[in-house]
PDB file of C-alpha atoms in Angstrom:
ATOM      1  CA  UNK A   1       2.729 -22.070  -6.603  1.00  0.00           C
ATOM      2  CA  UNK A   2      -0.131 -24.070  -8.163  1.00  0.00           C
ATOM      3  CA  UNK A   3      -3.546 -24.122  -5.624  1.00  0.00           C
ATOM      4  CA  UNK A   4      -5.724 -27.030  -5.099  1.00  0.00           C
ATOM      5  CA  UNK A   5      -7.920 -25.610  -7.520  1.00  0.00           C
ATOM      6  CA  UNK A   6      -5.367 -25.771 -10.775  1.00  0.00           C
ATOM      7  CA  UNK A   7      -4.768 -21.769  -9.975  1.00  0.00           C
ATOM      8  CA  UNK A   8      -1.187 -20.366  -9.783  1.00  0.00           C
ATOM      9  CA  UNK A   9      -0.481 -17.559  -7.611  1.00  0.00           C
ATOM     10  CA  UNK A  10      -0.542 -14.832 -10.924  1.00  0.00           C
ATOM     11  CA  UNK A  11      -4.103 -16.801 -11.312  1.00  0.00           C
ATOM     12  CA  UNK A  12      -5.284 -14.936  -7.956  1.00  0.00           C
ATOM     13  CA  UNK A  13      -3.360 -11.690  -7.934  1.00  0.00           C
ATOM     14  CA  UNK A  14      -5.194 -10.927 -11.075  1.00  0.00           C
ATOM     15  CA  UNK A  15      -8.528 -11.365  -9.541  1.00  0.00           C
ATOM     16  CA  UNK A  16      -8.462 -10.466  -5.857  1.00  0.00           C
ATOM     17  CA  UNK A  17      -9.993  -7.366  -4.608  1.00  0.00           C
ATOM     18  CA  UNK A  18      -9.914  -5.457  -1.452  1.00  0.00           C
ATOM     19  CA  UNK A  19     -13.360  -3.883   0.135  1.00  0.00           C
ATOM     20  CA  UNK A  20     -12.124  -1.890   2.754  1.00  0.00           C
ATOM     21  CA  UNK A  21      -9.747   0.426   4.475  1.00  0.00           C
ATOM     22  CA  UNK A  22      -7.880  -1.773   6.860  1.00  0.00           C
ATOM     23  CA  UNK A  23      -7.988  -4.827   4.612  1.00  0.00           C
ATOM     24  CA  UNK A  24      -6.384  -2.311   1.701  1.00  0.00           C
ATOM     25  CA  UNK A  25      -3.852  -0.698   3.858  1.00  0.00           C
ATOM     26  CA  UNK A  26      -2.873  -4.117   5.283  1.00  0.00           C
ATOM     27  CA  UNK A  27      -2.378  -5.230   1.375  1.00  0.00           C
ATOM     28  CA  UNK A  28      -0.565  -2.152   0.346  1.00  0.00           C
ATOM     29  CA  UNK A  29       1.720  -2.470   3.271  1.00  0.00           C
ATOM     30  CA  UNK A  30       2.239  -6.378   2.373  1.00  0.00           C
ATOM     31  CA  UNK A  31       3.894  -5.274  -1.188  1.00  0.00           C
ATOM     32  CA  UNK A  32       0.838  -7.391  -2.341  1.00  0.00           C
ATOM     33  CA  UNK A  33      -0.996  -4.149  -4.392  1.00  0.00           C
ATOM     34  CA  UNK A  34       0.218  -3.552  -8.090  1.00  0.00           C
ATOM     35  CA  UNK A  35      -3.512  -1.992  -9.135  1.00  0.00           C
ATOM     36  CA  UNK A  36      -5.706   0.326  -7.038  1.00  0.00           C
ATOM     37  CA  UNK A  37      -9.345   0.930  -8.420  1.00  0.00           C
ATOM     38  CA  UNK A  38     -10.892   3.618  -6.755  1.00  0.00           C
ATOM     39  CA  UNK A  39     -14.846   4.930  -6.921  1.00  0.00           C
ATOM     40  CA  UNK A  40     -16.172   8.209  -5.662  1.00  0.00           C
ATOM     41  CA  UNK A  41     -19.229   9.184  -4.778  1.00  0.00           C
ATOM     42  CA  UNK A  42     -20.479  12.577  -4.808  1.00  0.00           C
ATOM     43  CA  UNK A  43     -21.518  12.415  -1.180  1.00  0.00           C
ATOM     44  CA  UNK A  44     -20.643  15.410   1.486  1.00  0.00           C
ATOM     45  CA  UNK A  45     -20.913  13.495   4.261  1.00  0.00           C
ATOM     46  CA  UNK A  46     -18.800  15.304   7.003  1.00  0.00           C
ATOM     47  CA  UNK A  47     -16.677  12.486   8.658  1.00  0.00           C
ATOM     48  CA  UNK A  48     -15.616   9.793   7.255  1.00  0.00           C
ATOM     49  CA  UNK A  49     -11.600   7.689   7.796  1.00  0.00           C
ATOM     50  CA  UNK A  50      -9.589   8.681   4.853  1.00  0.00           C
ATOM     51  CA  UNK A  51      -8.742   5.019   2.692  1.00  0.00           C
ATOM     52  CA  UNK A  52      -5.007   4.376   3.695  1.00  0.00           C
ATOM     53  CA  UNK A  53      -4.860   6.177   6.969  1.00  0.00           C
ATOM     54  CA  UNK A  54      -2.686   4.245   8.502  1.00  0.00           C
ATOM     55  CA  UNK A  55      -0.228   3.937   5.566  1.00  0.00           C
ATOM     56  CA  UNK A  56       2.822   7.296   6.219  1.00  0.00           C
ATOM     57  CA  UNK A  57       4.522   6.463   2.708  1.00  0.00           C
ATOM     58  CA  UNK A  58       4.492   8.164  -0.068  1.00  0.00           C
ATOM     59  CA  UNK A  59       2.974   6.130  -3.268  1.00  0.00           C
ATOM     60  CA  UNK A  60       3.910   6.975  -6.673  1.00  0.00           C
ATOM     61  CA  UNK A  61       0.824   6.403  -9.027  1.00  0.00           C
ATOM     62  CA  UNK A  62       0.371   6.077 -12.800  1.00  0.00           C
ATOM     63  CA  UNK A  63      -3.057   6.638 -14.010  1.00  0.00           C
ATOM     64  CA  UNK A  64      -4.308   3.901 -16.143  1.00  0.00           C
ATOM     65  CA  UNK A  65      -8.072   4.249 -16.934  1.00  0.00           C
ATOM     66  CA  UNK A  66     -10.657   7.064 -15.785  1.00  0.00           C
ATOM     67  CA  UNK A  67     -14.819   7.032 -16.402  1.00  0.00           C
ATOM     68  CA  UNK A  68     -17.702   8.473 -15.318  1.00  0.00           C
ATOM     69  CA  UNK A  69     -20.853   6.955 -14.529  1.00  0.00           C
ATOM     70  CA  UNK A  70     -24.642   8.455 -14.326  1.00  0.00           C
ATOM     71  CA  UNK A  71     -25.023  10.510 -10.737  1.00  0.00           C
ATOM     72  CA  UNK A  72     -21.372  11.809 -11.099  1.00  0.00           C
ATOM     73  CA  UNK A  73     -19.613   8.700  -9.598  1.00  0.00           C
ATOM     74  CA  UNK A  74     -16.124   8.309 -11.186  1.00  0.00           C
ATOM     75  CA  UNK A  75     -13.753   5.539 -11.267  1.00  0.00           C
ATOM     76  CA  UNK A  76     -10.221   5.814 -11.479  1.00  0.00           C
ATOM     77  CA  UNK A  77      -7.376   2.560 -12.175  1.00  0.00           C
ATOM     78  CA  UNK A  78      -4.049   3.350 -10.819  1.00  0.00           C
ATOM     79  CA  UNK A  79      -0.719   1.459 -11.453  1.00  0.00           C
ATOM     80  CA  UNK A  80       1.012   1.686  -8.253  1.00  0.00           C
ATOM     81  CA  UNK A  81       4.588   2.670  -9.870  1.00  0.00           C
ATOM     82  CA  UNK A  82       6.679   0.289  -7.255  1.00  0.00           C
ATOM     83  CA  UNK A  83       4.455  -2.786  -7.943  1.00  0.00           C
ATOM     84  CA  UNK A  84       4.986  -2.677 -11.740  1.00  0.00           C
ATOM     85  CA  UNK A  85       8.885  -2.151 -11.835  1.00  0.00           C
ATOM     86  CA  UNK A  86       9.440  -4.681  -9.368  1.00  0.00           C
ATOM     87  CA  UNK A  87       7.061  -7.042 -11.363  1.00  0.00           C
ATOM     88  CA  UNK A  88       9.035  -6.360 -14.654  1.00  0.00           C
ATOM     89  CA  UNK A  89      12.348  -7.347 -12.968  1.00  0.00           C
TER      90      UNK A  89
END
């Protein structure tokens, strides 16, 4: 589908983000997730809501890129393994 803009659907997918747990776990349960990006903090902070806690699936990642930054936060890219088989179909 081509947006007002001159974007096609692929256009957005590979540029939209999700800041959130309920906005993530509404994507994820949409089918509309092929890449998770994930950054921890080295924080004990002793509560918290886990990221997908409303999600009771199992999801198969692949591991696509790791780093670590200065004060020990780490970044992690995950294939999720459904997204990208059903994409190369």
């Amino acid at each position: 589908m081509l947006t007002e803009g001159g974007s096609t659907d692929a256009d957005l997918r590979e540029v939209a983000g999700a800041d959130g747990a309920a906005v993530a776990t509404q994507l994820l349960r949409a089918g509309l997730l092929d890449e998770l990006l994930l950054f921890t903090h080295p924080a004990i902070l002793g509560f918290g809501r886990p990221l997908f806690d409303d999600y009771d699936l199992p999801i198969d990642l692949d591991l696509l890129e790791q780093r670590s930054f200065e004060q020990g936060v780490t970044m992690h890219r995950y294939a999720i393994r459904d997204a990208r088989e059903a994409s190369s179909c």
